[in-house]
CSV table of C-alpha atoms and ligand atoms in Angstrom, one decimal:
chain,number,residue,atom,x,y,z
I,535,UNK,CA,-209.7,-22.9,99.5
I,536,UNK,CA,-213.5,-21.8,98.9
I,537,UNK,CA,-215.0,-23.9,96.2
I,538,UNK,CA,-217.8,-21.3,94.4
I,539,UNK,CA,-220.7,-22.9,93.0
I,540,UNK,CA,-223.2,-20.6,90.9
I,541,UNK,CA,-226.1,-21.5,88.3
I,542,UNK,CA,-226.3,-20.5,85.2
I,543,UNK,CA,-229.8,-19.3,84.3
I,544,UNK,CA,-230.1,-18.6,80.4
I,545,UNK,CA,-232.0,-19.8,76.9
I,546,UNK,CA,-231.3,-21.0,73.9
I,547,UNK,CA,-228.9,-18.0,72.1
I,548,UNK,CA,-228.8,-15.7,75.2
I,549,UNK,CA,-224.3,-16.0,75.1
I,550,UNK,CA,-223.9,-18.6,77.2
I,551,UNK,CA,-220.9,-20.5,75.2
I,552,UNK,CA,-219.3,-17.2,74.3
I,553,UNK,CA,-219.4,-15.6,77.6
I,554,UNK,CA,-217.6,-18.7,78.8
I,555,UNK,CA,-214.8,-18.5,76.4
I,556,UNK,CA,-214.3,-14.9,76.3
I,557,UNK,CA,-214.2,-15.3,79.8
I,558,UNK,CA,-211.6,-18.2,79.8
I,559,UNK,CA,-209.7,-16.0,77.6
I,560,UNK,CA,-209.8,-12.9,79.5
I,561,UNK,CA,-208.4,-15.5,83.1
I,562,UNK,CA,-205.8,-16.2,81.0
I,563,UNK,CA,-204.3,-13.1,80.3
I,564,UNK,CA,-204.3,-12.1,84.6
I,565,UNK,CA,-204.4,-8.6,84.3
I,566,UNK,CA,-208.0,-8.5,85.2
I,567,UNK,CA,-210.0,-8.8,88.8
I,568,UNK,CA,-209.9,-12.4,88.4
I,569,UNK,CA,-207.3,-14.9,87.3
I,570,UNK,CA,-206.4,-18.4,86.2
I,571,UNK,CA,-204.6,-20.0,88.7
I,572,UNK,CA,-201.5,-22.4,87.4
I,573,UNK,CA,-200.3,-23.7,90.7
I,574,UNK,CA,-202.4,-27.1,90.1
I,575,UNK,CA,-201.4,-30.5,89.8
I,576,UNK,CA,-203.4,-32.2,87.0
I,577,UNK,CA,-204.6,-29.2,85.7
I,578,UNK,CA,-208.4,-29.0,84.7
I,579,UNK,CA,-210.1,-29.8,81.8
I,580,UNK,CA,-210.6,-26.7,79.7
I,581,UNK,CA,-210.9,-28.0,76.0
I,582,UNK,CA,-215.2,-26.6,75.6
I,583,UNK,CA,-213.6,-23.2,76.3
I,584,UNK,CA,-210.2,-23.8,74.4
I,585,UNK,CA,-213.0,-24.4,71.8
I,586,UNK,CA,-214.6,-21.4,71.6
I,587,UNK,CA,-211.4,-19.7,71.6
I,588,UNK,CA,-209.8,-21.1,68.7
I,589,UNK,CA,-213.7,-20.5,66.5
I,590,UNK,CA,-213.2,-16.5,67.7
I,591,UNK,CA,-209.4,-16.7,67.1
I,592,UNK,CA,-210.6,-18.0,63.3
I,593,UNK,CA,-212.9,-14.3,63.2
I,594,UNK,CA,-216.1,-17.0,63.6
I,595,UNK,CA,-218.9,-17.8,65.9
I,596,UNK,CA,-218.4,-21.1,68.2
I,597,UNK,CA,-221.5,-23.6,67.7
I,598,UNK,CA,-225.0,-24.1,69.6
I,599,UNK,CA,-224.8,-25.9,72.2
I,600,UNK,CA,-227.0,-29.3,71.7
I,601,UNK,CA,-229.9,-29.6,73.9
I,602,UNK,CA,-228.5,-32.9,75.8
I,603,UNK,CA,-224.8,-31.6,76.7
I,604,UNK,CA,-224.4,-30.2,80.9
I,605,UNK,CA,-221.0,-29.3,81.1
I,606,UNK,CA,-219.0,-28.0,84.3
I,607,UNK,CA,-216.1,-26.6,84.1
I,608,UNK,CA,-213.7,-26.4,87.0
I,609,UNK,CA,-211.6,-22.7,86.6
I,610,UNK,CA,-208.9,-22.6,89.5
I,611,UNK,CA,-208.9,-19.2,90.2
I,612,UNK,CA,-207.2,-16.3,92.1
I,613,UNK,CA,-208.5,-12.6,93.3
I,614,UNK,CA,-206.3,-9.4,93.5
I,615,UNK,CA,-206.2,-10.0,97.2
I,616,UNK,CA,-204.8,-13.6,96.4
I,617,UNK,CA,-207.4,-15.4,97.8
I,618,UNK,CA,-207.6,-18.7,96.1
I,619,UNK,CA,-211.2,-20.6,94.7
I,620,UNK,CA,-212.6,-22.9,92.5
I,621,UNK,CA,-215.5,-21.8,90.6
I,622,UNK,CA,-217.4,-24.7,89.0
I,623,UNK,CA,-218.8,-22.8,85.5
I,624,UNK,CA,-221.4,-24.7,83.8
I,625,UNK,CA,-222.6,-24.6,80.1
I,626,UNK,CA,-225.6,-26.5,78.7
I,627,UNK,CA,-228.0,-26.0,75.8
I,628,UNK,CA,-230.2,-23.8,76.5
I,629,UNK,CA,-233.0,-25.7,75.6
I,630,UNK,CA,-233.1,-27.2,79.3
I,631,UNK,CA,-234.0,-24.1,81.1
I,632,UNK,CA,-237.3,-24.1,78.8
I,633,UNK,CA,-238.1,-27.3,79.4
I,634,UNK,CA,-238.3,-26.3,83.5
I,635,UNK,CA,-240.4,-23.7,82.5
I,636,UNK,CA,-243.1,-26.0,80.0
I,637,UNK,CA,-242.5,-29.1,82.2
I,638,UNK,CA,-243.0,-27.1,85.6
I,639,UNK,CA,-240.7,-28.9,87.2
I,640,UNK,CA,-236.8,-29.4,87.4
I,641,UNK,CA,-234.5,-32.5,87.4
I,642,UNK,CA,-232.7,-33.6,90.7
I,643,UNK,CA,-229.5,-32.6,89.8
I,644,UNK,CA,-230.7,-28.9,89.0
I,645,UNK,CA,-232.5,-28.6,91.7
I,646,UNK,CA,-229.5,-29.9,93.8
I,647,UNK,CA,-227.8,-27.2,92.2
I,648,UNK,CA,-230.1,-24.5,92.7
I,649,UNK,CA,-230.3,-25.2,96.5
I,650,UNK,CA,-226.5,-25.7,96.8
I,651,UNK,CA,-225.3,-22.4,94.5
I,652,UNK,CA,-224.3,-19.7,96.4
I,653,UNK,CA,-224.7,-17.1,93.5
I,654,UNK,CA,-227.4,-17.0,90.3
I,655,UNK,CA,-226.3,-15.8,87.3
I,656,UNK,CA,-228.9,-14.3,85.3
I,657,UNK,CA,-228.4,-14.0,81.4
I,658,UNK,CA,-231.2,-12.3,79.6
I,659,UNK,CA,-230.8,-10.9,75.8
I,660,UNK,CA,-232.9,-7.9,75.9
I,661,UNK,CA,-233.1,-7.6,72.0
I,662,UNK,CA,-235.0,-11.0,71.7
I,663,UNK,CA,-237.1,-10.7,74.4
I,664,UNK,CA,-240.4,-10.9,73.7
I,665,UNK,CA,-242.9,-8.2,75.4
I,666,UNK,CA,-246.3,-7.5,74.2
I,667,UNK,CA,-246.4,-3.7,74.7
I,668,UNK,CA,-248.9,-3.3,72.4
I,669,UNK,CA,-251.5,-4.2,75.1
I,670,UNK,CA,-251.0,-1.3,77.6
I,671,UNK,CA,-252.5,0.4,74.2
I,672,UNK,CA,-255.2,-2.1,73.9
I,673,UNK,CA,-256.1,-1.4,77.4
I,674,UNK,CA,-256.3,2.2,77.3
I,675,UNK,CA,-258.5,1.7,74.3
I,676,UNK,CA,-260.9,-0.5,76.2
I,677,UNK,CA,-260.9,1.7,79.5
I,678,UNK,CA,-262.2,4.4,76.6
I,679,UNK,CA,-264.7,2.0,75.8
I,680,UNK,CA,-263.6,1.0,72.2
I,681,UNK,CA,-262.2,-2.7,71.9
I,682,UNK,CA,-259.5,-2.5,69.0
I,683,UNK,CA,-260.0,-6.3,67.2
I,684,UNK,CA,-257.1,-5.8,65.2
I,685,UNK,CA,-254.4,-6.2,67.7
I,686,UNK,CA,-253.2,-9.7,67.8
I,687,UNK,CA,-250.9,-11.6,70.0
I,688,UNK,CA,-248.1,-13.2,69.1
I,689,UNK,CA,-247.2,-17.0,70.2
I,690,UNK,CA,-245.8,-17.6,73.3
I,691,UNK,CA,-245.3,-15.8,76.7
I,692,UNK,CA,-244.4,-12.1,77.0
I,693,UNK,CA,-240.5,-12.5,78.8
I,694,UNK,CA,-241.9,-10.6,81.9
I,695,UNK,CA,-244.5,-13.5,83.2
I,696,UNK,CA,-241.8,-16.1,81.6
I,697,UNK,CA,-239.0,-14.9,83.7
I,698,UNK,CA,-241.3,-14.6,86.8
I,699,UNK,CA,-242.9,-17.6,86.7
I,700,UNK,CA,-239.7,-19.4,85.9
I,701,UNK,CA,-237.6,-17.4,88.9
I,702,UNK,CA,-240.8,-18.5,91.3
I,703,UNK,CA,-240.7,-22.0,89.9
I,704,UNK,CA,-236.4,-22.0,91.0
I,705,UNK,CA,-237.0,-20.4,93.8
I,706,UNK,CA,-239.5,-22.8,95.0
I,707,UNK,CA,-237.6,-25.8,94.5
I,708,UNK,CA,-234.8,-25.1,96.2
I,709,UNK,CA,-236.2,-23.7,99.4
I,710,UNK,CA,-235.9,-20.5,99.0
I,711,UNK,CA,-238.9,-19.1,98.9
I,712,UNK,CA,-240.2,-15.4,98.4
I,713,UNK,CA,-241.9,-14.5,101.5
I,714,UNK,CA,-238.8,-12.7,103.2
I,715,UNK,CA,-236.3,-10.7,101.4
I,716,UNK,CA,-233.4,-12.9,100.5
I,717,UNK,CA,-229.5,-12.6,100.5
I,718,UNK,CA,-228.2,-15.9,99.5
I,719,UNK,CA,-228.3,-16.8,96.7
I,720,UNK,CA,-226.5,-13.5,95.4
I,721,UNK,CA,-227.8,-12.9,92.3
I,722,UNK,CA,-225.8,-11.5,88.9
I,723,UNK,CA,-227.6,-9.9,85.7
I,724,UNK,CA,-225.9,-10.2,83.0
I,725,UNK,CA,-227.7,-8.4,80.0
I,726,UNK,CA,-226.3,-10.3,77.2
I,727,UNK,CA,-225.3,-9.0,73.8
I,728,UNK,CA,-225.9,-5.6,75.3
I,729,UNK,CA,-224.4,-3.9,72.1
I,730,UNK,CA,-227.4,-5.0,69.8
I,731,UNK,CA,-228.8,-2.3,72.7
I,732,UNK,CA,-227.4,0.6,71.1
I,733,UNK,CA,-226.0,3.4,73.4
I,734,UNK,CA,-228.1,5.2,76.1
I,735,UNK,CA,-227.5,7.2,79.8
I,736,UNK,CA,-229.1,4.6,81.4
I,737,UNK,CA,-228.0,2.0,83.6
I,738,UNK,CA,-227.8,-1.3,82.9
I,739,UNK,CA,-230.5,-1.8,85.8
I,740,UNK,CA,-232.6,1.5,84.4
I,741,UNK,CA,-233.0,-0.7,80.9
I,742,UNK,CA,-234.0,-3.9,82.5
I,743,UNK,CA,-236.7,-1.9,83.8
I,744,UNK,CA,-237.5,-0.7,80.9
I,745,UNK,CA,-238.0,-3.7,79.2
I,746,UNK,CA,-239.0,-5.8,81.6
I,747,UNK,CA,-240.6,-3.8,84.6
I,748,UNK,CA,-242.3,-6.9,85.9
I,749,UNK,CA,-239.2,-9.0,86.1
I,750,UNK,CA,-237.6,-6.0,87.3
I,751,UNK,CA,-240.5,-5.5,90.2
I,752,UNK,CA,-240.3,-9.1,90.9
I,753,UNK,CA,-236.6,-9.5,91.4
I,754,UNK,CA,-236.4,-6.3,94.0
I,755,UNK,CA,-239.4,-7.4,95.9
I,756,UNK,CA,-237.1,-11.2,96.8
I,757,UNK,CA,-233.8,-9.7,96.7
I,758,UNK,CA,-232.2,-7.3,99.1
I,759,UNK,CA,-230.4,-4.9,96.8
I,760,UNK,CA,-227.1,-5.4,98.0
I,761,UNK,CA,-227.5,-9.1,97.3
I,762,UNK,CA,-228.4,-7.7,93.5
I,763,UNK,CA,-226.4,-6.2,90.4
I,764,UNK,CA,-227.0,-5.8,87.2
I,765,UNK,CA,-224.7,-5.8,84.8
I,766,UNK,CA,-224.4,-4.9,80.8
I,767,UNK,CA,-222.5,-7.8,79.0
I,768,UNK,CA,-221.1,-7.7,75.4
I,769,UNK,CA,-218.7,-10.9,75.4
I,770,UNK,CA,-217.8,-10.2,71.7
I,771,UNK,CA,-218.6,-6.5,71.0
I,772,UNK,CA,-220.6,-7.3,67.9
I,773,UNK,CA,-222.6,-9.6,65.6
I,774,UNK,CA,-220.6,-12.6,65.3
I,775,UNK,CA,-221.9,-15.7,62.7
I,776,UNK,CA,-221.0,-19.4,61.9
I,777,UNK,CA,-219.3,-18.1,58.4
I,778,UNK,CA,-217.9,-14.5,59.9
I,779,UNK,CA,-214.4,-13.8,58.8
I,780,UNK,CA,-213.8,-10.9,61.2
I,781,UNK,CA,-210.7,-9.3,60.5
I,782,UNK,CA,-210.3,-7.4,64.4
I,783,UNK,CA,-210.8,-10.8,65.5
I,784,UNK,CA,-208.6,-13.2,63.4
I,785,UNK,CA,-205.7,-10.3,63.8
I,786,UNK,CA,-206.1,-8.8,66.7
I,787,UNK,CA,-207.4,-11.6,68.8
I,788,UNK,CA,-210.5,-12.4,71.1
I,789,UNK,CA,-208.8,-10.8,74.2
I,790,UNK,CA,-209.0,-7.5,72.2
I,791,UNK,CA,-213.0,-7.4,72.2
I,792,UNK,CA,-215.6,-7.5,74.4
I,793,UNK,CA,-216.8,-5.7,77.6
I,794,UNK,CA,-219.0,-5.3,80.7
I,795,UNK,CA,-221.3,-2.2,81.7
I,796,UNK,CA,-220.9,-1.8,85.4
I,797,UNK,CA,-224.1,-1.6,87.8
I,798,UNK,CA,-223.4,2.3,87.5
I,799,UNK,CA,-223.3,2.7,83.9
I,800,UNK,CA,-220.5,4.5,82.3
I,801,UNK,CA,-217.7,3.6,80.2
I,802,UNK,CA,-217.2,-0.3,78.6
I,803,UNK,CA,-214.3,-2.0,80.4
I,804,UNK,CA,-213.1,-4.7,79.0
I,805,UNK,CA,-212.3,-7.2,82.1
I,806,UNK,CA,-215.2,-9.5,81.5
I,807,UNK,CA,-214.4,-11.0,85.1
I,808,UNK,CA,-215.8,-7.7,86.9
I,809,UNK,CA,-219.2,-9.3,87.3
I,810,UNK,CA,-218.2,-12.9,88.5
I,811,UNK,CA,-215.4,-11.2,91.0
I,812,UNK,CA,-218.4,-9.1,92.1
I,813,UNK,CA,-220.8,-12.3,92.8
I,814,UNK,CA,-217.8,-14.2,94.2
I,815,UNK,CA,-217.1,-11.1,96.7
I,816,UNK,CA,-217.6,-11.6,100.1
I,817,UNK,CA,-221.0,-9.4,100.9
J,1128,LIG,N1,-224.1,-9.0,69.0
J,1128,LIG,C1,-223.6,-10.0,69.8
J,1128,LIG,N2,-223.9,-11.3,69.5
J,1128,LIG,C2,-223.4,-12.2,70.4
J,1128,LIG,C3,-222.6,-11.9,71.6
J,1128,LIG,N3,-222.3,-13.0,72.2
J,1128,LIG,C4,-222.9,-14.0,71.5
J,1128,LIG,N4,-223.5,-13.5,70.4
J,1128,LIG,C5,-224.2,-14.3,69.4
J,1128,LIG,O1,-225.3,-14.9,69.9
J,1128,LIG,C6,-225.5,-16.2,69.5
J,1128,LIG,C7,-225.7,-17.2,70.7
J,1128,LIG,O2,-224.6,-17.2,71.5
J,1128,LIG,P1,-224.1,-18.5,72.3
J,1128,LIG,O3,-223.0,-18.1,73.2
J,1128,LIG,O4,-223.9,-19.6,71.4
J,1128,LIG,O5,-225.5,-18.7,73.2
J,1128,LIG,P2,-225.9,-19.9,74.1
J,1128,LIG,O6,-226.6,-19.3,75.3
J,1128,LIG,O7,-224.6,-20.7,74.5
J,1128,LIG,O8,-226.9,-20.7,73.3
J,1128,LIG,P3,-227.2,-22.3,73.4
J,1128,LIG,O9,-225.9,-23.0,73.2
J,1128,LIG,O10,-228.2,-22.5,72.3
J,1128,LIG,O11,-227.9,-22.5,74.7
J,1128,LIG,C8,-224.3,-16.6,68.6
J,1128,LIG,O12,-224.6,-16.6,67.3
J,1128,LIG,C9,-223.3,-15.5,68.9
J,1128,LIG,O13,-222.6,-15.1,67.7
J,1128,LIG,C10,-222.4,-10.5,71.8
J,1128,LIG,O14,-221.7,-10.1,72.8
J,1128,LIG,N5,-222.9,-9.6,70.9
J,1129,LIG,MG1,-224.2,-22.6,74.2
């Protein structure tokens, strides 16, 4: 039996919860590359993702996820070849990631995660990242000779040096490093809520770069590129609230929405495992 550990690397409202239970659901039904094993004894505890089922199966969203909550959750699962793991899924409020980023520094039991994990998952929500393009203009301007005062900045860090600096910061603690090029951890991107994306002929890697070329940069220069994929996510196809009544939902069920943009690009499929059953795959 292989036991799988990965960490979960996402902020506040980037689909952590949702993934999770549109994920749970999708295990259930076994018809996709990964699948809920049932040959347990006690079987595990699953209620935060039965949780998040039964708010989608209402046609709602499920709630945040408060700041102070860590949850792992074991999923006894099986591949299409049979082989047999346990993959320990955790869910937390997102809050805790940006405190490792403000406080500089991460908690023993993260950072005995992050050196134990054999596989990152990445969740970034491309719509609300923020990027301050608006200086490449500036720049230009300046290089010209005229300074244009009017442009101001907005609070806060543009997401390229956040997810750098943060990625460093992880990969520092756990011994990584970034001096060679590195293998292990494997590392998933999941672009989250990739329908508020619109549709395009690029890849799901293609508009990571195009948002976020320095992440994008940073992320080839440590990883080998077979120990890479990125990955389009839409766990629930749409724009989900608190108060939503969605009709597809509520009638048709959760299992009937959602899907995952391969590495490649092409057509949505909707087995939402795709990306784990790649990270969990044997390199
Ligand atoms: N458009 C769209 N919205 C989504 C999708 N998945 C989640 N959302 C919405 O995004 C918001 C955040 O999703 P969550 O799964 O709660 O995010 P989280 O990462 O768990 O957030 P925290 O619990 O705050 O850490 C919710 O309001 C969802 O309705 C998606 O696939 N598409
Ligand atoms: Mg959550």
């Amino acid at each position: 039996m292989h036991k799988f550990e990965l960490v979960l690397l996402g902020g506040p409202n980037s689909g952590k919860t949702h993934y999770a239970g549109q994920l749970y659901g999708r295990l259930q039904q076994r018809t996709g590359a990964l699948r809920l094993r049932t040959d347990q004894g006690t079987p595990p505890d699953l209620s935060a993702l039965k949780e998040v089922l039964d708010a989608l199966n209402a046609g709602h969203a499920a709630r945040h996820t408060p700041a102070s909550v860590s949850l792992e959750i074991l999923l006894p699962l099986t591949d299409e070849q049979g082989n047999t793991l346990d993959l320990h899924w955790p869910d937390y409020g997102g809050e805790q990631l940006s405190a490792v980023f403000d406080q500089r520094g991460v908690q023993e039991a993260w950072r005995d995660k992050l050196t134990k994990a054999e596989g990152w998952v990445l969740l970034i929500r491309l719509q609300s990242a923020t990027t301050y393009p608006d200086e490449l203009g500036a720049l230009v301007q300046r290089a010209g000779g005229k300074l244009d005062a009017s442009i101001s900045r907005g609070p806060g860090w543009d997401a390229n040096a956040y997810w750098v600096e943060l990625l460093q910061l992880l990969l520092h603690v756990s011994g990584h490093g970034s001096v060679r090029r590195i293998t292990l951890p494997r590392l998933t991107i999941l672009l989250s809520c990739y329908d508020e994306l619109g549709p395009t002929d690029l890849t799901p890697a293609e508009r990571l770069a195009e948002k976020l070329p320095l992440l994008s940069a940073f992320i080839a220069s440590v990883w080998r590129p077979e120990a890479i994929s990125v990955w389009g996510l839409s766990a629930l196809g749409r724009a989900l609230e608190k108060d939503s009544k969605d009709e597809d939902f509520q009638n048709e069920g959760p299992e009937s929405q959602g899907w995952v943009i391969s590495p490649s690009g092409g057509e949505p499929d909707a087995d939402l495992s795709k990306p784990l059953a790649w990270l969990l795959s044997t390199p």
